[in-house]
PDB file of C-alpha atoms in Angstrom:
ATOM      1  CA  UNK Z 857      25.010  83.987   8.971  1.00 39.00           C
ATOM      2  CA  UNK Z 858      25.408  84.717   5.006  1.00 44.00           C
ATOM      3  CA  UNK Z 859      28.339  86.052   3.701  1.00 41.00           C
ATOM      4  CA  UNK Z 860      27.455  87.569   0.367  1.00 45.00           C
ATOM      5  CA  UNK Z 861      29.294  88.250  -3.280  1.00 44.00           C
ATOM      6  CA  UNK Z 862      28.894  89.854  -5.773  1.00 47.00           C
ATOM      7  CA  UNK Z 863      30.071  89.674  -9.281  1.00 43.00           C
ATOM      8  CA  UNK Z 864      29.154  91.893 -11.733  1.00 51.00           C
ATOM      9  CA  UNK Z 865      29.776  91.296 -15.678  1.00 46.00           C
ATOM     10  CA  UNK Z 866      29.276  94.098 -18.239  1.00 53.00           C
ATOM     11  CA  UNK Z 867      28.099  93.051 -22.080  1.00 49.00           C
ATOM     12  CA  UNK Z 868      27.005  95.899 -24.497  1.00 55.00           C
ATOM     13  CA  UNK Z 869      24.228  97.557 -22.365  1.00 78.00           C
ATOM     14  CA  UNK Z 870      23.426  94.384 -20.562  1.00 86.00           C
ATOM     15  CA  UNK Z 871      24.387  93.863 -17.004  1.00 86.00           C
ATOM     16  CA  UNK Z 872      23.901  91.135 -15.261  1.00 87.00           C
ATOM     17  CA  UNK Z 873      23.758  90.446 -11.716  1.00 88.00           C
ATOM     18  CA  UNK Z 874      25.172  87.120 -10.556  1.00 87.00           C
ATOM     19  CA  UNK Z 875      24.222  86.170  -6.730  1.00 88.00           C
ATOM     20  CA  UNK Z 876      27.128  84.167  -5.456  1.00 84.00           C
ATOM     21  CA  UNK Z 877      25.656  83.782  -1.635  1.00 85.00           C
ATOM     22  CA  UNK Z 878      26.305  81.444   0.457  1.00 82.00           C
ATOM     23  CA  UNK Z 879      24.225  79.828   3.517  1.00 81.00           C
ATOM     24  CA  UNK Z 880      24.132  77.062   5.957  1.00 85.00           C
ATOM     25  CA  UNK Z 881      20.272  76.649   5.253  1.00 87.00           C
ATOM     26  CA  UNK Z 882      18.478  77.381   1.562  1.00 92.00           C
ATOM     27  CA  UNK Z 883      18.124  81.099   0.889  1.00 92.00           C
ATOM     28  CA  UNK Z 884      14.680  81.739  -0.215  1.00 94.00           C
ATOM     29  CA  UNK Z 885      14.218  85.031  -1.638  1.00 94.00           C
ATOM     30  CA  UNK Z 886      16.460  87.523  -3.317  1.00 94.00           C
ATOM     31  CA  UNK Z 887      15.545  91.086  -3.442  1.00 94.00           C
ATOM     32  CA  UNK Z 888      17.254  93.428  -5.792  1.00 92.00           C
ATOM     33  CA  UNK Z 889      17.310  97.333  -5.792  1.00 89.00           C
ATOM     34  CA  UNK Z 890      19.242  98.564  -8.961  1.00 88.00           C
ATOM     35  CA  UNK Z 891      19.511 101.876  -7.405  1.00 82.00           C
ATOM     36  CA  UNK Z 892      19.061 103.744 -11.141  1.00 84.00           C
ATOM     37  CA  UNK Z 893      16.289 103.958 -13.839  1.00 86.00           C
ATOM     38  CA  UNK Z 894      16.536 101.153 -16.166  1.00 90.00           C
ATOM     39  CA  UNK Z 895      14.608  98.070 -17.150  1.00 92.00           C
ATOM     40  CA  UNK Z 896      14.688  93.978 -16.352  1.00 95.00           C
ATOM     41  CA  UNK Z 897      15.207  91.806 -19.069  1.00 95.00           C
ATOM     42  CA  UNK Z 898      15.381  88.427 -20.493  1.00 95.00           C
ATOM     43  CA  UNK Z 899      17.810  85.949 -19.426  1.00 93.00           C
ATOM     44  CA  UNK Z 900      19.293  83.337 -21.549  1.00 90.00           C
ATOM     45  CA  UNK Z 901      16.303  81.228 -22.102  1.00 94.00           C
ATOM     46  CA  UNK Z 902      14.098  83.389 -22.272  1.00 95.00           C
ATOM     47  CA  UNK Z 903      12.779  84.053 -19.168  1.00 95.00           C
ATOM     48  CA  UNK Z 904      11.613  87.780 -18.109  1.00 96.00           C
ATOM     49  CA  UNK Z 905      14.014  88.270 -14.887  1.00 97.00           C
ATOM     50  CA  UNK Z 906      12.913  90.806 -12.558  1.00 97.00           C
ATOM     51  CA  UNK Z 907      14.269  92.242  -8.636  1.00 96.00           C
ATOM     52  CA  UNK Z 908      13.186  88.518  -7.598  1.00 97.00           C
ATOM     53  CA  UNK Z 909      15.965  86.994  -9.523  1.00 97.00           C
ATOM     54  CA  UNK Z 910      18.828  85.198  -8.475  1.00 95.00           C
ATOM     55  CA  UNK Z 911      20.032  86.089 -11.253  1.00 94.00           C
ATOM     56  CA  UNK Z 912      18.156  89.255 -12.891  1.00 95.00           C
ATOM     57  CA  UNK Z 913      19.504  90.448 -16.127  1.00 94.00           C
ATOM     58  CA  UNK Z 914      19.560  94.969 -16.560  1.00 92.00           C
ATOM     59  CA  UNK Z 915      20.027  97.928 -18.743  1.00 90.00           C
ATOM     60  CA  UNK Z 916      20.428 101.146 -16.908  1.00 87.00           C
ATOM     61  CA  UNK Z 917      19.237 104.290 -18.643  1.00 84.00           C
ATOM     62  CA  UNK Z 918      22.363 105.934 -18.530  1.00 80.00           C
ATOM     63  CA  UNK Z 919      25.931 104.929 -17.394  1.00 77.00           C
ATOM     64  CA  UNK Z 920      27.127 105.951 -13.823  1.00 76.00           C
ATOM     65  CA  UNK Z 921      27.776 105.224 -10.626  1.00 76.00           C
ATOM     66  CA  UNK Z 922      25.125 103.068  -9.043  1.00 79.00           C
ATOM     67  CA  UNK Z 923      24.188 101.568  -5.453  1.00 80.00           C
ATOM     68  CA  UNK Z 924      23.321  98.023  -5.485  1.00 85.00           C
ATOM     69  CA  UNK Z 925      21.746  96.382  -3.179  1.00 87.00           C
ATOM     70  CA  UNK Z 926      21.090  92.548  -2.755  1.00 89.00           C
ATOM     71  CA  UNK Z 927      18.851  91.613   0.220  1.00 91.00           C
ATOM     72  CA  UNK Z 928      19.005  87.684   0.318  1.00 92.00           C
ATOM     73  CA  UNK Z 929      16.088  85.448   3.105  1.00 93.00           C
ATOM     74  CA  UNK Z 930      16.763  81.849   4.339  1.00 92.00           C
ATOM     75  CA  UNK Z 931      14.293  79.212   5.024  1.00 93.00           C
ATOM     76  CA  UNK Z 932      14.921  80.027   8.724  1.00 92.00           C
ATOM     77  CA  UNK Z 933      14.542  83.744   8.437  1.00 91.00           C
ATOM     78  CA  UNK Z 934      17.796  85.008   8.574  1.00 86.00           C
ATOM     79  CA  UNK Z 935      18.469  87.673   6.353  1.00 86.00           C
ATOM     80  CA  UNK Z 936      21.911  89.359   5.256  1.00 82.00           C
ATOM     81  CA  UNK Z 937      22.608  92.546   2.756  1.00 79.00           C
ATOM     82  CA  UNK Z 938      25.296  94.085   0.717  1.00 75.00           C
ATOM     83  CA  UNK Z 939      25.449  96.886  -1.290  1.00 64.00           C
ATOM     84  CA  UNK Z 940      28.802  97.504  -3.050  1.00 58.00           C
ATOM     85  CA  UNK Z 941      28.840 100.603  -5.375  1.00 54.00           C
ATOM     86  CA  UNK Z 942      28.613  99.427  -8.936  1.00 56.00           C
ATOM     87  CA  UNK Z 943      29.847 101.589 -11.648  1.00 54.00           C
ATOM     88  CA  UNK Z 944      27.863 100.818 -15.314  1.00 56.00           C
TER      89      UNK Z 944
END
């Protein structure tokens, strides 16, 4: 089983998304559904994030209240979610 958190962190009109999850066996994929109109962006080196991301970097179009959801896969097919309400 995964237990999943979520920390969010709020910078100008940057949010980013840290995955925090945690699993006997490697988790695989992470699948991320912003739940607003906005764009993926560039993290810290660089690199174009994007709902694939551990990590993915976003600006929403406009501020509000917003349902994330984080769908995380392990090497042995297990798969958890969470989807805590995230106001921007």
């Amino acid at each position: 089983m995964l237990i999943l958190l979520l920390i969010l962190s709020v910078k100008e009109e940057i949010t980013h998304f840290t995955d925090l999850s945690t699993a006997d066996t490697t988790i695989i994929s992470w699948e991320w559904e912003m739940g607003g109109l906005g764009s993926y962006q560039v993290d810290g080196n660089g690199v174009m994030t994007g709902p694939n991301s551990q990590n993915p970097y976003y600006i929403y179009d406009t501020c509000g209240l917003y349902t994330v959801t984080l769908i995380v896969t392990d090497i042995l097919g297990g798969v958890d979610t969470t989807n805590p309400g995230t106001d921007i």
